[in-house]
Short mmCIF file of C-alpha atoms in Angstrom, two decimals:
data_model
loop_
_atom_site.label_atom_id
_atom_site.label_comp_id
_atom_site.label_asym_id
_atom_site.label_seq_id
_atom_site.Cartn_x
_atom_site.Cartn_y
_atom_site.Cartn_z
CA MET A 1 14.27 157.39 124.23
CA LYS A 2 15.47 161.20 123.58
CA LEU A 3 13.02 161.86 126.79
CA LYS A 4 14.66 158.92 129.24
CA PHE A 5 17.93 160.07 127.82
CA LEU A 6 17.36 163.65 129.37
CA ILE A 7 15.24 162.14 132.36
CA PHE A 8 17.99 160.54 133.44
CA SER A 9 20.13 163.14 132.16
CA LEU A 10 18.77 165.16 135.23
CA LEU A 11 18.51 162.85 137.79
CA PHE A 12 21.86 161.55 137.16
CA HIS A 13 23.14 164.88 137.58
CA VAL A 14 23.31 164.90 141.75
CA ILE A 15 25.90 161.43 141.17
CA VAL A 16 28.60 162.27 138.02
CA PHE A 17 30.59 165.40 140.77
CA SER A 18 29.43 163.74 143.30
CA GLN A 19 32.50 161.44 144.19
CA GLU A 20 36.07 162.63 143.36
CA LYS A 21 37.49 159.18 141.95
CA GLN A 22 41.60 158.96 141.75
CA PHE A 23 43.28 157.16 138.64
CA VAL A 24 46.58 155.71 137.69
CA SER A 25 48.32 157.17 134.54
CA THR A 26 50.06 155.21 131.96
CA ASP A 27 51.91 156.42 128.89
CA ILE A 28 51.40 153.48 126.12
CA SER A 29 53.08 152.57 122.61
CA ILE A 30 50.23 150.87 120.11
CA ASN A 31 52.91 151.25 118.05
CA LYS A 32 55.33 153.05 115.84
CA PHE A 33 53.42 156.13 114.60
CA ILE A 34 50.53 156.02 117.82
CA GLU A 35 51.93 156.82 121.15
CA GLY A 36 48.83 157.79 124.23
CA THR A 37 48.29 158.38 127.47
CA LEU A 38 45.79 155.45 129.42
CA LEU A 39 43.93 156.60 133.10
CA ILE A 40 42.64 153.52 134.74
CA PRO A 41 40.06 154.45 137.94
CA ASN A 42 41.81 153.29 141.20
CA ASP A 43 38.28 151.78 142.13
CA ASN A 44 37.18 149.57 139.03
CA PRO A 45 38.61 146.63 138.84
CA LYS A 46 37.16 146.50 135.15
CA PRO A 47 35.98 149.74 133.64
CA ASP A 48 34.27 151.08 130.24
CA LEU A 49 36.79 152.88 128.12
CA ALA A 50 36.56 155.41 126.09
CA ILE A 51 39.10 156.53 123.27
CA ILE A 52 39.42 160.25 122.23
CA ILE A 53 40.47 161.40 118.94
CA GLY A 54 41.50 164.57 118.23
CA ASP A 55 40.54 167.06 115.66
CA SER A 56 42.82 168.08 112.72
CA GLY A 57 46.15 169.58 111.98
CA PRO A 58 48.51 168.13 114.82
CA THR A 59 46.86 167.59 117.89
CA ASP A 60 48.35 165.93 120.22
CA ARG A 61 47.60 163.66 122.94
CA ASN A 62 46.29 166.54 125.33
CA GLY A 63 44.20 168.50 122.61
CA ASN A 64 47.60 171.19 121.64
CA GLN A 65 49.25 172.23 119.24
CA ASN A 66 52.77 174.46 118.85
CA PHE A 67 51.44 177.75 119.78
CA LEU A 68 47.41 176.58 120.98
CA LYS A 69 48.43 175.08 124.84
CA ASN A 70 44.60 174.52 126.45
CA TYR A 71 45.15 170.50 127.01
CA SER A 72 41.26 170.42 126.49
CA LEU A 73 41.60 166.69 125.84
CA LYS A 74 43.85 165.93 129.00
CA LYS A 75 40.78 167.71 130.76
CA LEU A 76 38.13 166.00 129.17
CA ALA A 77 39.99 162.71 129.49
CA GLU A 78 41.02 163.53 133.45
CA ALA A 79 36.96 164.51 134.33
CA LEU A 80 35.94 161.46 132.86
CA SER A 81 38.11 159.07 134.62
CA LYS A 82 37.20 160.51 137.97
CA ASN A 83 34.00 159.73 137.06
CA GLY A 84 34.77 156.27 136.71
CA ILE A 85 35.75 156.01 133.16
CA ALA A 86 38.91 154.81 131.90
CA THR A 87 40.35 156.42 129.20
CA PHE A 88 42.46 156.29 126.25
CA ARG A 89 43.72 159.70 124.39
CA TYR A 90 46.93 160.21 121.72
CA ASP A 91 48.93 162.09 119.48
CA LYS A 92 48.37 161.95 115.77
CA ARG A 93 50.84 160.10 113.53
CA ILE A 94 52.04 163.33 112.46
CA VAL A 95 52.41 165.21 115.99
CA LYS A 96 55.82 162.21 116.50
CA GLN A 97 56.81 163.24 112.98
CA ILE A 98 57.28 166.34 113.89
CA ARG A 99 58.82 165.51 117.04
CA ASN A 100 61.70 163.90 114.69
CA ASN A 101 62.28 166.43 112.48
CA TYR A 102 60.77 164.23 109.64
CA LEU A 103 57.06 164.67 108.00
CA ASP A 104 55.44 161.80 105.92
CA LYS A 105 53.95 163.90 102.75
CA ASN A 106 51.90 160.86 101.75
CA ILE A 107 49.63 160.73 104.88
CA VAL A 108 46.44 160.82 103.88
CA PHE A 109 43.12 161.24 105.53
CA ASP A 110 42.74 156.98 105.98
CA ASP A 111 45.57 157.11 107.64
CA PHE A 112 44.38 158.58 110.86
CA VAL A 113 40.99 155.94 110.71
CA THR A 114 43.94 153.22 110.50
CA ASP A 115 45.44 154.15 113.53
CA ALA A 116 41.86 154.69 115.64
CA ILE A 117 41.57 151.25 114.18
CA SER A 118 44.72 150.37 115.68
CA VAL A 119 44.03 151.48 119.08
CA ILE A 120 40.58 149.58 119.50
CA ASP A 121 41.96 146.78 118.37
CA TYR A 122 44.86 147.19 121.13
CA PHE A 123 41.85 147.78 123.66
CA LYS A 124 39.93 145.42 122.93
CA THR A 125 42.01 142.58 122.21
CA SER A 126 43.04 143.25 126.11
CA ASN A 127 40.10 142.00 128.00
CA THR A 128 40.41 144.04 130.13
CA TYR A 129 37.69 146.43 130.06
CA ASN A 130 33.97 146.28 130.04
CA LYS A 131 32.88 148.52 127.55
CA ILE A 132 34.39 150.44 124.47
CA PHE A 133 33.70 154.11 123.42
CA VAL A 134 35.17 156.23 121.07
CA ILE A 135 34.99 159.94 121.13
CA GLY A 136 35.51 161.94 118.33
CA HIS A 137 36.16 165.50 118.29
CA GLY A 138 36.21 167.88 115.43
CA GLN A 139 37.71 165.96 112.37
CA GLY A 140 38.10 163.20 115.19
CA SER A 141 34.09 162.80 114.81
CA LEU A 142 34.31 161.56 111.29
CA VAL A 143 37.83 159.43 112.04
CA GLY A 144 35.74 158.12 114.45
CA MET A 145 32.42 156.44 112.61
CA LEU A 146 35.06 155.00 110.15
CA ALA A 147 36.43 153.37 113.19
CA SER A 148 33.77 152.08 114.66
CA ARG A 149 31.96 149.85 112.82
CA GLU A 150 33.07 147.02 114.40
CA TYR A 151 33.70 146.35 118.67
CA ILE A 152 32.78 149.06 119.55
CA ASP A 153 29.51 149.64 122.04
CA GLY A 154 28.88 153.58 121.66
CA PHE A 155 29.96 156.73 119.41
CA ILE A 156 30.06 159.41 120.97
CA SER A 157 30.88 162.58 118.68
CA ILE A 158 31.96 166.90 119.96
CA ALA A 159 32.11 169.26 117.52
CA GLY A 160 31.86 166.74 114.59
CA ALA A 161 31.24 168.43 111.11
CA GLY A 162 27.96 166.87 109.15
CA GLN A 163 28.71 167.54 105.67
CA SER A 164 31.83 166.44 103.54
CA ILE A 165 35.12 169.00 103.81
CA ASP A 166 34.36 170.42 101.02
CA ASN A 167 31.18 172.33 101.39
CA VAL A 168 32.19 172.45 104.91
CA ILE A 169 35.25 174.83 103.32
CA ILE A 170 33.22 176.22 100.57
CA GLU A 171 30.43 177.70 102.95
CA GLN A 172 33.12 178.81 105.55
CA ILE A 173 34.40 180.72 102.21
CA GLU A 174 30.77 182.02 101.38
CA LYS A 175 30.77 183.73 105.15
CA THR A 176 34.09 185.34 105.33
CA ALA A 177 35.46 185.51 101.79
CA PRO A 178 32.53 185.22 99.69
CA MET A 179 35.19 187.10 96.33
CA PHE A 180 36.46 183.46 96.40
CA THR A 181 33.60 180.61 96.63
CA GLU A 182 34.10 180.19 93.00
CA ASP A 183 37.20 179.32 92.87
CA ALA A 184 37.06 176.91 95.76
CA LYS A 185 34.87 175.07 93.76
CA LYS A 186 36.43 174.90 90.59
CA VAL A 187 39.66 173.61 92.93
CA PHE A 188 37.45 170.73 94.89
CA MET A 189 36.44 169.66 91.05
CA VAL A 190 39.83 169.20 90.17
CA LEU A 191 40.43 167.19 94.00
CA LYS A 192 37.57 165.13 93.73
CA ASN A 193 38.54 163.96 90.35
CA GLY A 194 42.09 162.69 91.78
CA GLN A 195 43.67 165.21 90.05
CA THR A 196 46.04 168.32 91.70
CA THR A 197 46.43 172.13 90.63
CA SER A 198 47.63 175.00 91.43
CA ASN A 199 45.19 177.54 89.82
CA TYR A 200 44.17 178.48 92.87
CA PRO A 201 44.19 182.15 94.85
CA GLU A 202 46.87 183.20 96.89
CA ALA A 203 44.55 184.20 99.57
CA LEU A 204 43.65 180.00 99.21
CA SER A 205 46.96 178.81 100.12
CA SER A 206 47.01 177.80 103.03
CA ILE A 207 43.75 175.68 102.76
CA PHE A 208 45.02 174.48 98.42
CA LYS A 209 48.33 174.02 98.77
CA GLU A 210 49.91 171.46 96.66
CA ASP A 211 51.27 169.47 98.97
CA ILE A 212 48.43 168.34 101.20
CA GLN A 213 46.14 168.24 98.59
CA THR A 214 46.05 164.89 98.15
CA PHE A 215 45.12 164.75 101.50
CA MET A 216 42.06 166.75 101.13
CA SER A 217 41.09 164.66 98.10
CA ASN A 218 41.46 161.59 100.53
CA TRP A 219 39.27 163.26 103.46
CA MET A 220 36.63 165.03 101.39
CA ARG A 221 35.54 161.08 99.97
CA TYR A 222 33.33 160.58 102.81
CA ASN A 223 30.45 162.43 103.83
CA PRO A 224 29.31 162.32 107.81
CA GLN A 225 25.83 161.67 107.42
CA GLU A 226 26.32 158.96 105.30
CA GLU A 227 28.80 157.50 108.22
CA ILE A 228 26.82 157.69 110.54
CA LYS A 229 24.12 155.92 109.35
CA LYS A 230 26.65 152.50 108.96
CA LEU A 231 26.46 152.55 113.63
CA SER A 232 24.11 150.39 114.74
CA ILE A 233 25.28 151.56 118.39
CA PRO A 234 24.09 153.68 120.02
CA VAL A 235 25.13 157.41 118.90
CA LEU A 236 25.24 160.89 120.61
CA ILE A 237 25.82 164.14 119.17
CA ILE A 238 27.59 167.48 120.51
CA ASN A 239 27.73 170.44 120.09
CA GLY A 240 28.45 174.12 121.84
CA THR A 241 26.49 177.31 120.15
CA LYS A 242 30.05 179.47 120.40
CA ASP A 243 31.28 176.89 118.03
CA LEU A 244 32.82 179.34 115.49
CA GLN A 245 34.51 176.52 113.18
CA VAL A 246 31.33 173.89 113.37
CA SER A 247 27.70 175.44 113.70
CA VAL A 248 25.13 173.89 115.60
CA GLU A 249 23.59 173.01 111.82
CA GLU A 250 26.29 171.23 111.15
CA ALA A 251 25.20 168.87 114.30
CA THR A 252 21.48 168.44 114.17
CA LEU A 253 22.14 166.36 110.10
CA LEU A 254 24.22 164.13 111.93
CA GLU A 255 21.28 163.37 114.09
CA SER A 256 18.94 163.57 111.31
CA ALA A 257 21.13 161.14 109.39
CA ALA A 258 21.84 158.49 112.31
CA ASN A 259 19.96 155.99 113.11
CA GLN A 260 19.54 156.39 117.08
CA ALA A 261 21.28 159.30 118.32
CA ASN A 262 20.64 161.90 121.46
CA LEU A 263 21.15 165.40 120.47
CA LYS A 264 23.26 167.56 123.04
CA ILE A 265 23.49 171.24 122.25
CA ILE A 266 25.26 173.21 124.89
CA ASP A 267 25.16 176.73 125.45
CA ASN A 268 28.69 179.70 124.94
CA MET A 269 30.37 175.38 124.79
CA ASN A 270 33.15 176.47 121.69
CA HIS A 271 34.67 174.44 120.01
CA ILE A 272 37.61 172.83 122.44
CA MET A 273 34.72 172.44 125.22
CA PHE A 274 35.64 175.55 127.03
CA ILE A 275 32.11 178.17 128.30
CA ILE A 276 32.11 181.71 126.73
CA ASP A 277 30.66 184.34 128.35
CA GLY A 278 31.85 187.23 125.66
CA ASP A 279 32.38 187.99 122.54
CA ASP A 280 34.12 185.97 119.80
CA LEU A 281 37.70 187.51 120.37
CA GLU A 282 37.28 185.92 123.61
CA ASN A 283 36.33 182.62 122.05
CA SER A 284 39.60 183.34 120.20
CA LYS A 285 41.83 183.58 122.74
CA SER A 286 40.64 180.58 124.77
CA TYR A 287 42.61 178.59 122.70
CA ASN A 288 45.77 179.34 124.17
CA GLU A 289 44.30 179.58 127.85
CA SER A 290 44.73 176.44 129.73
CA PHE A 291 43.56 177.84 132.81
CA ARG A 292 39.83 177.37 131.57
CA SER A 293 38.22 173.78 132.23
CA VAL A 294 35.96 171.58 129.52
CA SER A 295 32.08 172.79 130.35
CA ARG A 296 30.20 170.67 133.11
CA GLU A 297 27.61 170.68 131.09
CA LEU A 298 29.82 168.47 128.39
CA ILE A 299 31.27 166.00 131.27
CA GLU A 300 27.73 165.22 132.79
CA THR A 301 26.12 163.57 129.47
CA VAL A 302 28.65 162.45 128.41
CA VAL A 303 29.18 160.23 131.77
CA THR A 304 25.72 160.00 131.83
CA PHE A 305 25.51 158.26 127.70
CA LEU A 306 28.56 156.52 129.14
CA ASN A 307 26.64 154.48 132.32
#
């Protein structure tokens, strides 16, 4: 199956960018928590729909946060819609709360899954689309897995972790600040037991501050390798070799666990889907560089899979 996918991808390469298709943009309110933007190609009366779920933090529908403006999700959505695929991308619920000067401190990871399911249900009941797919980016990969067990025709993970969040963070600490590894493990053991703690090094406060410990505890309950096994739909897993946040090894873990999955590793693509020719400094700066384009190879791969 993987060989067929590769051959088809090469044949389709000529087609994907040969036609510039226009689209209509409409802002939609799904419910009191979720607002987003729907793009519908002009020349397709009943297109496929790709629902795009964003990464961790207060990520808006365009892929931006307060001081990081790269418009990566907007660029992904527009590129897909120019290729005949309807897209819907939405602000995470905390974005709306921040804009209204109110932040629910009781929010948990499962709330993001609930929001994704609400979006899927909204479009599924409209009966407007041929097929519905979910594209999860970063944290949105796991959210998308959990939300895609029903009514979905295919799932795409872009830069999604293959391990539970506690293991991912411990690995990062081992690489960047190994002296805090044992402290982190102790805190995660407390969180795993459903408790909170103030006993952690100040250097790890951005990870373990007490007002996000309940969220973290809920998030770490899920192992992406176990969750992806539960999907009985076609799966595409994509990662870049210059992803500073999620390594290629995470993608291979997901592929190994999935029932039916294609794996695509894109050379020099970073976490926000940009191609980086230089070093880590260029990579880091790109998170706030709106002039960049998302990887052309990424778009080709996704369009081929969706078609």
